[in-house]
Short mmCIF file of N, CA, C and O in Angstrom, two decimals:
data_model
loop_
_atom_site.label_atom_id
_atom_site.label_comp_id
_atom_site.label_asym_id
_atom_site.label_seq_id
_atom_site.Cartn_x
_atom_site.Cartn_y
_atom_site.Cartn_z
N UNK A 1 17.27 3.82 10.55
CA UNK A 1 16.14 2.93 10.67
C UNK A 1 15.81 2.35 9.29
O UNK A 1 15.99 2.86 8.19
N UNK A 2 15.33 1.26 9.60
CA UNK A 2 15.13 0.18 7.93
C UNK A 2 13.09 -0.25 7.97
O UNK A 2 12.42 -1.05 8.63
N UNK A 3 12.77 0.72 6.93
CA UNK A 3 11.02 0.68 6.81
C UNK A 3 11.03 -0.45 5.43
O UNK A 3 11.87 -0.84 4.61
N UNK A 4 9.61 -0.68 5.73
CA UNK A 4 9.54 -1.74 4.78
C UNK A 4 8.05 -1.04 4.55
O UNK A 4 7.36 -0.87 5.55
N UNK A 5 7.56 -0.65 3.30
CA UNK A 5 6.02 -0.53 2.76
C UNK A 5 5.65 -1.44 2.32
O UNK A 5 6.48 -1.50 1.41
N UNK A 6 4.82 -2.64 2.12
CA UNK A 6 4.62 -3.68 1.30
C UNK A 6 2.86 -3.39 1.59
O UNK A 6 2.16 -2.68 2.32
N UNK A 7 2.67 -4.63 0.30
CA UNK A 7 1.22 -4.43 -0.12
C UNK A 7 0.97 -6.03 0.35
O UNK A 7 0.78 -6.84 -0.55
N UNK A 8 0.95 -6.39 1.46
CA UNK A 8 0.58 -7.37 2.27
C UNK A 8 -0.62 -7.67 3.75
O UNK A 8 -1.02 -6.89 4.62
N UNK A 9 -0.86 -8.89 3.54
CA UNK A 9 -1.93 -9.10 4.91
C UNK A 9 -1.29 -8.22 5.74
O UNK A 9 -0.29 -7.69 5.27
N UNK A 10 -1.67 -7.87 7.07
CA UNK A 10 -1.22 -7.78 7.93
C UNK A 10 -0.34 -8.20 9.05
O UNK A 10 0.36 -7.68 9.91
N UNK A 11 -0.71 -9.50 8.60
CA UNK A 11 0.41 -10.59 9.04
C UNK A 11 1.38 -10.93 8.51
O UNK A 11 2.24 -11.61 9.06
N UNK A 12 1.43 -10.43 7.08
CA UNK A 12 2.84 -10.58 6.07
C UNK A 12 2.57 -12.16 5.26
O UNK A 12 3.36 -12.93 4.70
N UNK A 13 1.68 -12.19 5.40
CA UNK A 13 1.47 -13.91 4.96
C UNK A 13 0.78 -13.98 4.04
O UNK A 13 0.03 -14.95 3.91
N UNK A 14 0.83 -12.91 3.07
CA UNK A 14 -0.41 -13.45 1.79
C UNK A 14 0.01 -11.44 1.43
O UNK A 14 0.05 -10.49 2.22
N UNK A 15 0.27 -11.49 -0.13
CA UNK A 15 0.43 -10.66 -0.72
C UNK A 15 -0.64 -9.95 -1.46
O UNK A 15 -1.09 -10.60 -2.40
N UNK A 16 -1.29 -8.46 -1.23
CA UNK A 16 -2.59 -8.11 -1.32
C UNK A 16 -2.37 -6.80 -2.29
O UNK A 16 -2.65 -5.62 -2.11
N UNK A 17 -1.66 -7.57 -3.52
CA UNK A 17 -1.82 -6.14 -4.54
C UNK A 17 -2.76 -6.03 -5.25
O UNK A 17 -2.63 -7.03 -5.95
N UNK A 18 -3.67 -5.52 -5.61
CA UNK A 18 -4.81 -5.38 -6.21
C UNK A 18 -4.77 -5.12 -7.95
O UNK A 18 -5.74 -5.12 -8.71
N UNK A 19 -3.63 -4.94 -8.21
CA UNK A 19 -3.25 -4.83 -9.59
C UNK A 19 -2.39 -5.82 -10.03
O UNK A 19 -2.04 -5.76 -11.21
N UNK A 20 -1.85 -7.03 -9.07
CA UNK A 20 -1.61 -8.32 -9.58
C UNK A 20 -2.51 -9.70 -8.68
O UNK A 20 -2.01 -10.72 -8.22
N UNK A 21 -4.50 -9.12 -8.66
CA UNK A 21 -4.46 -9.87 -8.13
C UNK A 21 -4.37 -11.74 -8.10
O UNK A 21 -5.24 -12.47 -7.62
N UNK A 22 -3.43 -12.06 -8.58
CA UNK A 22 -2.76 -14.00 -8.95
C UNK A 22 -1.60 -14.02 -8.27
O UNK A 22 -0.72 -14.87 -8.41
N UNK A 23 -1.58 -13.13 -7.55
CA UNK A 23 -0.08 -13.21 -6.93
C UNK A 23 -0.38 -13.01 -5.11
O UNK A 23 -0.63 -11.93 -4.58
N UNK A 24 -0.29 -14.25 -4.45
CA UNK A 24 -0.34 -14.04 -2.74
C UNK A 24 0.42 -14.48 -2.11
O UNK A 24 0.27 -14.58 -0.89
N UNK A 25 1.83 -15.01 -2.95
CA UNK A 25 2.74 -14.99 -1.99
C UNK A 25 3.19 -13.45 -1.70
O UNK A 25 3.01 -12.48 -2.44
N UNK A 26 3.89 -13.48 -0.30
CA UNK A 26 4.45 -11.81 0.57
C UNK A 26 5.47 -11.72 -0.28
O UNK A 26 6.30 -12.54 -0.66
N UNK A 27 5.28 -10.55 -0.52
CA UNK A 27 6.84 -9.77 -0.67
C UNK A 27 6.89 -8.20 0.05
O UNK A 27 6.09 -7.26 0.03
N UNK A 28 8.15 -8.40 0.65
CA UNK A 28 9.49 -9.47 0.88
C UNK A 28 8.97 -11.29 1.46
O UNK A 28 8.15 -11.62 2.32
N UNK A 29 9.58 -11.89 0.81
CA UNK A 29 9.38 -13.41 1.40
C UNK A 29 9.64 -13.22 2.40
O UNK A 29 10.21 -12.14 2.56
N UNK A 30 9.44 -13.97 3.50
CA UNK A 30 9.64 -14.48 4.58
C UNK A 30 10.78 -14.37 5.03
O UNK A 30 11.01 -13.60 5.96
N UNK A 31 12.26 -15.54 4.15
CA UNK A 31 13.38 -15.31 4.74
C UNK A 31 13.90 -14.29 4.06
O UNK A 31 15.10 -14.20 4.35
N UNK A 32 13.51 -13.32 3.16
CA UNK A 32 14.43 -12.16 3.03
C UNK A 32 13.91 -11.00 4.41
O UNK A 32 14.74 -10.21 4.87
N UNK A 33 12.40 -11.06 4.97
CA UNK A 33 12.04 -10.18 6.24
C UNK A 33 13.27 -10.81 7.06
O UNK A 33 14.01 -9.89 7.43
N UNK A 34 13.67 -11.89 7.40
CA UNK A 34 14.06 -12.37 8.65
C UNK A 34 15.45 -12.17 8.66
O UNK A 34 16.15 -12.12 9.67
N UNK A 35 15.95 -12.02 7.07
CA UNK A 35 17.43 -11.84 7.16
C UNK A 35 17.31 -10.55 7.42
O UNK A 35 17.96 -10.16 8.39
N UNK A 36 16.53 -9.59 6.74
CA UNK A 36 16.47 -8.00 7.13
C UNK A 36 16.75 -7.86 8.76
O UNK A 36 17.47 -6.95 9.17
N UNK A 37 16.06 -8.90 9.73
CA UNK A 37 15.97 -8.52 10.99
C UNK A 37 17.10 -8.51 11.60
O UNK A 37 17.54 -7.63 12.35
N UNK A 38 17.91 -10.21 11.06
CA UNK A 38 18.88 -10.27 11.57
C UNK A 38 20.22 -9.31 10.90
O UNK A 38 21.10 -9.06 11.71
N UNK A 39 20.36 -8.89 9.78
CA UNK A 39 21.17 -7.94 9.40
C UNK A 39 21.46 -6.20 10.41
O UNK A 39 22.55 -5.63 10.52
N UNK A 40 20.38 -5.81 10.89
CA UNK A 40 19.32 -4.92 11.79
C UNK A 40 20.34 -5.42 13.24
O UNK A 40 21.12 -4.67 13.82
N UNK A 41 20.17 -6.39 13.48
CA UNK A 41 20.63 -6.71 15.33
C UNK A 41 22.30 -6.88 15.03
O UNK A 41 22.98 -6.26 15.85
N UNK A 42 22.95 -7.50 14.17
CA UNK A 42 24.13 -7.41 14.07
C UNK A 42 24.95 -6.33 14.18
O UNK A 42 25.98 -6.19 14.82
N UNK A 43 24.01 -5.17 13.07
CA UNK A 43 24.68 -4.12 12.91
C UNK A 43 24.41 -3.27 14.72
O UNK A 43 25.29 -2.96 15.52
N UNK A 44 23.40 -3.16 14.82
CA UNK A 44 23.29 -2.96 16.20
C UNK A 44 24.02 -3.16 17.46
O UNK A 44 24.34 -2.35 18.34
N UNK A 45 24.27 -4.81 17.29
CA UNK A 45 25.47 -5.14 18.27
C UNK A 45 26.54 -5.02 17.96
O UNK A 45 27.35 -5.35 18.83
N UNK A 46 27.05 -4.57 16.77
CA UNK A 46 28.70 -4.20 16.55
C UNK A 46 28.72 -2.54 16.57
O UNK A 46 29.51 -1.83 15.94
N UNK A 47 27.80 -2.14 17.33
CA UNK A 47 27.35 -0.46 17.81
C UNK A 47 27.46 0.46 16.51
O UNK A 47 27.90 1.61 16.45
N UNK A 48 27.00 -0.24 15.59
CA UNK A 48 27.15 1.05 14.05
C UNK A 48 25.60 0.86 13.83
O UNK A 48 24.82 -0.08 13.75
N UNK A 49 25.51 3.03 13.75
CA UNK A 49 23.83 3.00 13.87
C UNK A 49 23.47 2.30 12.51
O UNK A 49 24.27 1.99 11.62
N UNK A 50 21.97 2.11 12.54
CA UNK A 50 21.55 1.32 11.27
C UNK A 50 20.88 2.39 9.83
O UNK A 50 19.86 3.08 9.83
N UNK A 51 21.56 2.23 9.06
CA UNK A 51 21.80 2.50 7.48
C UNK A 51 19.65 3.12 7.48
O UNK A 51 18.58 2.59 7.74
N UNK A 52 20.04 4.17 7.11
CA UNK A 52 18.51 4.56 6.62
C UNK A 52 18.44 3.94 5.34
O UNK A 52 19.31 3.94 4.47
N UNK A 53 17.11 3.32 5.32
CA UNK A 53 16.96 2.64 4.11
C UNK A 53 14.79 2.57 4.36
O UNK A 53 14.08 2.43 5.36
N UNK A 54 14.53 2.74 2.96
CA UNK A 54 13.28 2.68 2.70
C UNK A 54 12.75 2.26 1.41
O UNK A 54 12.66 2.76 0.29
N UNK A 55 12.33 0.74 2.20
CA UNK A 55 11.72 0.02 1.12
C UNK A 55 10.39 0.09 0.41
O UNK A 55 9.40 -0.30 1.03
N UNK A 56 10.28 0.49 -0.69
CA UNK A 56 8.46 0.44 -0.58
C UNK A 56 7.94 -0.05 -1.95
O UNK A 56 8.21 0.54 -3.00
N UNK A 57 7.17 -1.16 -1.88
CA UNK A 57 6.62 -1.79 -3.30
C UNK A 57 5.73 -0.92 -3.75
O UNK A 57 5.28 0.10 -3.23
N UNK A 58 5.44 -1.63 -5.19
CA UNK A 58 5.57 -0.78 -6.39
C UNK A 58 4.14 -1.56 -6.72
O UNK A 58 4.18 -2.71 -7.16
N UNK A 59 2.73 -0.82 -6.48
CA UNK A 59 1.69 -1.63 -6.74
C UNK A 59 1.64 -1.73 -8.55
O UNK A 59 1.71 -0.79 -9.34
N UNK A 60 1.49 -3.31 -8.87
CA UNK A 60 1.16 -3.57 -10.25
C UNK A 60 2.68 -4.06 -11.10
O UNK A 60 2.69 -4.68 -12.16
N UNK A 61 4.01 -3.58 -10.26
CA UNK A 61 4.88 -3.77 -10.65
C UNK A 61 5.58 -4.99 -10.17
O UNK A 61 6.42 -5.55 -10.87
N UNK A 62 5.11 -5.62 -8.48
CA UNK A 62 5.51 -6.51 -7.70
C UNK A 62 6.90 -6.39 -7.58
O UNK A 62 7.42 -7.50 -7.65
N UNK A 63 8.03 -5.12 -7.36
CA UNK A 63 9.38 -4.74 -6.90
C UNK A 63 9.21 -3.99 -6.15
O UNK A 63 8.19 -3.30 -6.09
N UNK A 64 10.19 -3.93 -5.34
CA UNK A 64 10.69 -3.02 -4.38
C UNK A 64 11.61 -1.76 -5.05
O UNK A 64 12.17 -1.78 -6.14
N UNK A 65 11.58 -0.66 -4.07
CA UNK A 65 12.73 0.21 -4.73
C UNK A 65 12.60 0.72 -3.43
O UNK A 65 11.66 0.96 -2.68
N UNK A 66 14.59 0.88 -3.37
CA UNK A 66 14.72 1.89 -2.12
C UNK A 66 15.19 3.01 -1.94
O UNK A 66 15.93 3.45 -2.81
N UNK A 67 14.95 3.68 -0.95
CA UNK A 67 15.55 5.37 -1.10
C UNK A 67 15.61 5.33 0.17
O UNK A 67 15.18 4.46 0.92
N UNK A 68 16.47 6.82 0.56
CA UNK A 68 17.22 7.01 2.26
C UNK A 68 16.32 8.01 2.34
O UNK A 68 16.56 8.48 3.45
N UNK A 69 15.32 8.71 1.80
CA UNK A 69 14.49 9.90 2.11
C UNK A 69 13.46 9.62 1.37
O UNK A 69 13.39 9.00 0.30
N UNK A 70 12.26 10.39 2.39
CA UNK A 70 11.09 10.22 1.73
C UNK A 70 10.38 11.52 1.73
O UNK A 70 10.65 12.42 2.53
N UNK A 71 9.37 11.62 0.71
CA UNK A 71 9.13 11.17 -0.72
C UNK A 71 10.63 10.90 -1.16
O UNK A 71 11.67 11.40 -0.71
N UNK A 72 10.38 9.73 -2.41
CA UNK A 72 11.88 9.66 -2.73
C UNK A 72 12.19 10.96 -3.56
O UNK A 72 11.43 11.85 -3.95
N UNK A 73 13.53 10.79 -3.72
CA UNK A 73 14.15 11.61 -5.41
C UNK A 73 13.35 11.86 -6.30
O UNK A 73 12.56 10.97 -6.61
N UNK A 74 13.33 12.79 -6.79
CA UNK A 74 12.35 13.07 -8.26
C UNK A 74 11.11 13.01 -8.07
O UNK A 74 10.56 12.99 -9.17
N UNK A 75 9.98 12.95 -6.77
CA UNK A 75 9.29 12.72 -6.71
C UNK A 75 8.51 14.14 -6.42
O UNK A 75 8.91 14.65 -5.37
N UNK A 76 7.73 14.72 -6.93
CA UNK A 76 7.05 16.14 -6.76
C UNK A 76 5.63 15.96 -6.27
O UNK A 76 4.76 15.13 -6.55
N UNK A 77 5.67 17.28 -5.24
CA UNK A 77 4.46 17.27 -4.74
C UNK A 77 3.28 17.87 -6.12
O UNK A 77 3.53 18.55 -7.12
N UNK A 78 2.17 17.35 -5.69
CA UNK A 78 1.33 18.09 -6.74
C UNK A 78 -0.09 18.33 -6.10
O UNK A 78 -0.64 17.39 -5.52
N UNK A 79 -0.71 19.60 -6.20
CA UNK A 79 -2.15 19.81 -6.10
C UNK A 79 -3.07 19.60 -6.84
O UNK A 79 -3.05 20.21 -7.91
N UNK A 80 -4.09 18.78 -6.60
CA UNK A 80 -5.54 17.83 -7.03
C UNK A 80 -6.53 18.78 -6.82
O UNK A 80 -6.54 19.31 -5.72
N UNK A 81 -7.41 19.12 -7.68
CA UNK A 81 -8.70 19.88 -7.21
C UNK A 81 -9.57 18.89 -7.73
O UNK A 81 -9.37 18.06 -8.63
N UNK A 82 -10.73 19.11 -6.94
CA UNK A 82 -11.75 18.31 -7.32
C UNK A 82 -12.77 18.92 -8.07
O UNK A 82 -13.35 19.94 -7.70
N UNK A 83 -12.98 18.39 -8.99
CA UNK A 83 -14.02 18.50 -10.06
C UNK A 83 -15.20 17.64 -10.16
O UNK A 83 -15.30 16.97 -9.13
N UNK A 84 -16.32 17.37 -11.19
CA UNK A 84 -16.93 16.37 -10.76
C UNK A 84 -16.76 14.91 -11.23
O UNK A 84 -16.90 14.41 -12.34
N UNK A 85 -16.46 14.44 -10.21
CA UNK A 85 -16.14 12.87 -10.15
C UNK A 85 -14.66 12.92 -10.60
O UNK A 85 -14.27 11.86 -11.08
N UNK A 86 -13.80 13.89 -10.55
CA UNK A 86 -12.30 13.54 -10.75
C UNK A 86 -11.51 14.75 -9.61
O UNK A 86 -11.89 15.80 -9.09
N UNK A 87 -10.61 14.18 -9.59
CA UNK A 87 -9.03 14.96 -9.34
C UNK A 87 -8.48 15.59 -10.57
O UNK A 87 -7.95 14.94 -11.48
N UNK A 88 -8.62 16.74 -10.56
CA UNK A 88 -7.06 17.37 -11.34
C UNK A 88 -6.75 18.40 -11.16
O UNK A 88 -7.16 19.04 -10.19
N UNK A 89 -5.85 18.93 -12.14
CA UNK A 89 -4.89 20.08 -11.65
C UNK A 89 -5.33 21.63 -11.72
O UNK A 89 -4.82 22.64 -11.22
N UNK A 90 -6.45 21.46 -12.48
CA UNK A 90 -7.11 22.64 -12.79
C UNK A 90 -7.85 22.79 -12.02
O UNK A 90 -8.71 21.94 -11.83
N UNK A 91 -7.79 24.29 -11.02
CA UNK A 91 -8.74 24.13 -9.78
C UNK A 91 -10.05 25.12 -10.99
O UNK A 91 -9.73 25.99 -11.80
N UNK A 92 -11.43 24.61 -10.72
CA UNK A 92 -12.64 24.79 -11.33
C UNK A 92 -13.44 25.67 -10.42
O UNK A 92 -13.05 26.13 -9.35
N UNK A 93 -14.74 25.86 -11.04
CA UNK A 93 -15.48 26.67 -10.02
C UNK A 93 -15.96 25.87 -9.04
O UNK A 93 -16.31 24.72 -9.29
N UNK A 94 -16.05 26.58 -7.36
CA UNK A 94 -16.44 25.96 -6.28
C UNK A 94 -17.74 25.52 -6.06
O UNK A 94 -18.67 26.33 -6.16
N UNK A 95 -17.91 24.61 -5.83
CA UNK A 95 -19.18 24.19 -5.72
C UNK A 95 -19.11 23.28 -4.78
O UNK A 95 -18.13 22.96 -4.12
N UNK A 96 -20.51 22.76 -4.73
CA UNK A 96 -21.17 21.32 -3.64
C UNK A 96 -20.99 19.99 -3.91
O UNK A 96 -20.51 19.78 -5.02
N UNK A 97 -21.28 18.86 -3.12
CA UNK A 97 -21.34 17.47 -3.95
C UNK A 97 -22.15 17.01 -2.90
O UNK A 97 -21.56 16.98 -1.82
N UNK A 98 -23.64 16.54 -2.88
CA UNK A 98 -24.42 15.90 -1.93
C UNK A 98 -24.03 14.52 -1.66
O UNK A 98 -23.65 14.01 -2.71
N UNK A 99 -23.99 13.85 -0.86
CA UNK A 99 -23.26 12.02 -0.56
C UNK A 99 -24.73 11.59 0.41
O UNK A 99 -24.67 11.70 1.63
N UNK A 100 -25.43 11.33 0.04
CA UNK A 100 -25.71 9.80 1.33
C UNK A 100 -25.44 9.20 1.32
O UNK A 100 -25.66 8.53 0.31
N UNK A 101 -24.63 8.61 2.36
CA UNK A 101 -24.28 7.00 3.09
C UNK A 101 -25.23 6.10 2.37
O UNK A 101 -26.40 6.34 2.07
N UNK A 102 -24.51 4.99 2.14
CA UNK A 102 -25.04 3.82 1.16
C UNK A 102 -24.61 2.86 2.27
O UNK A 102 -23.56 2.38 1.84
N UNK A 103 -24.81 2.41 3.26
CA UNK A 103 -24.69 1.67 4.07
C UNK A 103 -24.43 -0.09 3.69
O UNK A 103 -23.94 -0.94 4.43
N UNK A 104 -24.88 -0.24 2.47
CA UNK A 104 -24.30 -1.56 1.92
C UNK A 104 -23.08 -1.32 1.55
O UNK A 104 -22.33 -2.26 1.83
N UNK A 105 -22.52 -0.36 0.99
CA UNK A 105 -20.76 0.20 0.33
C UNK A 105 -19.81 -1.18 1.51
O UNK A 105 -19.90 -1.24 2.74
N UNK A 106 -19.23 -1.85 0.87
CA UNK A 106 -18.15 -2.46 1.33
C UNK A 106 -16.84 -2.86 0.58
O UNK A 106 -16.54 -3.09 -0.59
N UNK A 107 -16.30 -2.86 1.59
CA UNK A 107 -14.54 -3.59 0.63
C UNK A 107 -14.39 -4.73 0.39
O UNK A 107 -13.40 -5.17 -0.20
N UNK A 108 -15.66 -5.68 0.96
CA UNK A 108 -15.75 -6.96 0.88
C UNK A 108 -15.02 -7.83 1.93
O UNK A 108 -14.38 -7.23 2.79
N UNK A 109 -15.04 -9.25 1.94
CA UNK A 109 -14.63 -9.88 3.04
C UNK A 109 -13.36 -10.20 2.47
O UNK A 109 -12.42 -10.42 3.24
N UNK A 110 -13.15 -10.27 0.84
CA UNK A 110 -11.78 -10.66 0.83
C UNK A 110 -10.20 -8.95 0.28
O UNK A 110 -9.23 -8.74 -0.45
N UNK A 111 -11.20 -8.20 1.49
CA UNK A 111 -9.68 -7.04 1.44
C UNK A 111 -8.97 -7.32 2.07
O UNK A 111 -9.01 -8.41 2.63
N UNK A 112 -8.02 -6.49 2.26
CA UNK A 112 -6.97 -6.79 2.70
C UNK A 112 -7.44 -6.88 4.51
O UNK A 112 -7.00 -7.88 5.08
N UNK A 113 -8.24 -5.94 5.32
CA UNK A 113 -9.00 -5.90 6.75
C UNK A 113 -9.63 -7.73 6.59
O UNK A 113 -9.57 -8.41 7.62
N UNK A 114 -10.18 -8.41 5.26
CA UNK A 114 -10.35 -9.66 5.63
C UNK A 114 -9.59 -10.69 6.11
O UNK A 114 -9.92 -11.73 6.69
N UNK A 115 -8.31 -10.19 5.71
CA UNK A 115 -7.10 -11.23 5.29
C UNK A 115 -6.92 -11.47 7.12
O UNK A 115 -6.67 -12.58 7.62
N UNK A 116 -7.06 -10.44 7.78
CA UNK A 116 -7.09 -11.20 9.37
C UNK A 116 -7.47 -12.17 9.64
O UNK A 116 -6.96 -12.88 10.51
N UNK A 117 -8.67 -12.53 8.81
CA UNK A 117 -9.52 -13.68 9.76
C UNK A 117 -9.10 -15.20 8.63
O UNK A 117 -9.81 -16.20 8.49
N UNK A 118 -7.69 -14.92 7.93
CA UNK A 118 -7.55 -15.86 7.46
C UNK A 118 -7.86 -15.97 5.65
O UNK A 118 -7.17 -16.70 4.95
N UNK A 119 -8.86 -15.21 5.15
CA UNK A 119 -9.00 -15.15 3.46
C UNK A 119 -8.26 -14.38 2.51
O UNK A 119 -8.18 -13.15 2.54
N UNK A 120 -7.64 -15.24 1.51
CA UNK A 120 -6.60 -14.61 0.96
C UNK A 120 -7.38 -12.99 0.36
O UNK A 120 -8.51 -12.72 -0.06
N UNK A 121 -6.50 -12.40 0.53
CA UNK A 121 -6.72 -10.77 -0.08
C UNK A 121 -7.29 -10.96 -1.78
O UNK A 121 -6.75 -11.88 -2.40
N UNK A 122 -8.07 -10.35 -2.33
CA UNK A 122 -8.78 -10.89 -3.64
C UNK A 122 -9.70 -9.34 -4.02
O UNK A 122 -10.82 -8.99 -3.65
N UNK A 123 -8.70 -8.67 -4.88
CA UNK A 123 -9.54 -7.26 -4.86
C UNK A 123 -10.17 -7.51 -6.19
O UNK A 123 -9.32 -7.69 -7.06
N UNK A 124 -11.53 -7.58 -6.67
CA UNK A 124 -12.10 -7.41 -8.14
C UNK A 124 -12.57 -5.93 -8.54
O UNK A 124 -12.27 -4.79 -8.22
N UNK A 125 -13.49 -6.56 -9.43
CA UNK A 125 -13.71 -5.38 -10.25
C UNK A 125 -14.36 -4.12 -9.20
O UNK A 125 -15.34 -4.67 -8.68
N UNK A 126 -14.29 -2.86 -8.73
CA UNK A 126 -15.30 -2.30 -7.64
C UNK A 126 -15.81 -0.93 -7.97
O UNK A 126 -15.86 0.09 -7.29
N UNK A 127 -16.30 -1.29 -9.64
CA UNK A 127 -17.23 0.02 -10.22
C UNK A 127 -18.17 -0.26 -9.44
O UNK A 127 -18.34 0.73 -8.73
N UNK A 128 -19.00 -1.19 -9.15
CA UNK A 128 -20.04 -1.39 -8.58
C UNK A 128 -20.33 -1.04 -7.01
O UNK A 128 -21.40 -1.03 -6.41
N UNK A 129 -19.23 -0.79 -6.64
CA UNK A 129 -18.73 -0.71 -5.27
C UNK A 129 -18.36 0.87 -4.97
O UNK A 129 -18.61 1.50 -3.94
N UNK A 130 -17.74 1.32 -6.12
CA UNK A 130 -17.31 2.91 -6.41
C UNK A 130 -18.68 3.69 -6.48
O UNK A 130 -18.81 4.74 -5.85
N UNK A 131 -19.92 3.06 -7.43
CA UNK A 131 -20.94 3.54 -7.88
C UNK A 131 -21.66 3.90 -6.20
O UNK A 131 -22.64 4.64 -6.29
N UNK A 132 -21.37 3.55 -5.02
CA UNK A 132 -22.51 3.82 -3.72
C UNK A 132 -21.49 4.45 -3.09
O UNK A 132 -21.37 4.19 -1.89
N UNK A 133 -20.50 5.43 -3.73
CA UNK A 133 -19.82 5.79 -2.81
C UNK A 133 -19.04 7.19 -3.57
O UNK A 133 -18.70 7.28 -4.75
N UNK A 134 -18.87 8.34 -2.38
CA UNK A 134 -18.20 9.48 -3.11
C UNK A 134 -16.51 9.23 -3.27
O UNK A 134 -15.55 9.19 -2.50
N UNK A 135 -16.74 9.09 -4.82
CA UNK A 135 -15.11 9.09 -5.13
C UNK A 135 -14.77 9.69 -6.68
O UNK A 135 -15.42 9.70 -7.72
N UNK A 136 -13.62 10.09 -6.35
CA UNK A 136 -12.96 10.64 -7.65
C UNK A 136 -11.90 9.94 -8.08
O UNK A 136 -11.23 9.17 -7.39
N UNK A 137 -11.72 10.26 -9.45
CA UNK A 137 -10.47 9.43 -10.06
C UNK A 137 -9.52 10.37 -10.20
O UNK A 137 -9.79 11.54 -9.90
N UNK A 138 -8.49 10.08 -10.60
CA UNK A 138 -7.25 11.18 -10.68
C UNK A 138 -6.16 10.18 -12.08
O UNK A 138 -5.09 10.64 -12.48
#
């Protein structure tokens, strides 16, 4: 089977990386998806199963890289403890973290969930956005 991860609308029509956001053309373009498809039915109809392959972009880098297994190669699992206001590796003493719902907290109309109704994907700055909401950095 041939996966594709991309950092795109949902429709594939506008490219939604948040660490290049000046960049909305898709990747994969268009006719490289379509040759993928048709490469996919050929191999299919000449009865040879289809090549594991896994594509997955590279946020901030705008490439692809592929691997036949996932997680790829070299890639290690690692355990995150939470501390306050971060992720890391050092698990700390256990404790609480109180959250109320901030009911204004949004991703805005131009995330990537906007890009349905047509607005290009447009992620800015979202300390301000982070600040009404429980999150850690890592």
């Amino acid at each position: 089977a041939e996966v594709w991860i991309t950092a795109n609308d949902h429709p594939s029509a506008l490219r939604g990386d948040p660490l290049l956001p000046g960049r909305t053309d898709p990747a994969p373009a268009p006719q490289d998806r379509y040759a993928s498809y048709l490469r996919f039915l050929r191999e299919a109809a000449a009865g040879h199963p289809p090549a594991r392959r896994i594509h997955y972009y590279v946020l901030g880098d705008g490439n692809f890289r592929t691997a036949e297994t996932w997680p790829p190669a070299g890639v290690a699992s690692r355990t995150l403890h939470l501390g306050n206001g971060t992720l890391g590796g050092a698990a700390g003493k256990a404790g609480t973290r109180a959250y109320d719902v901030d009911f204004s907290a949004t991703a805005g109309v131009a995330s990537r969930w906007g890009t349905q109704f047509g607005v290009p994907p447009s992620y800015a700055d979202r300390a301000a956005e982070d600040r009404k909401l429980a999150s850690f950095d890592s």
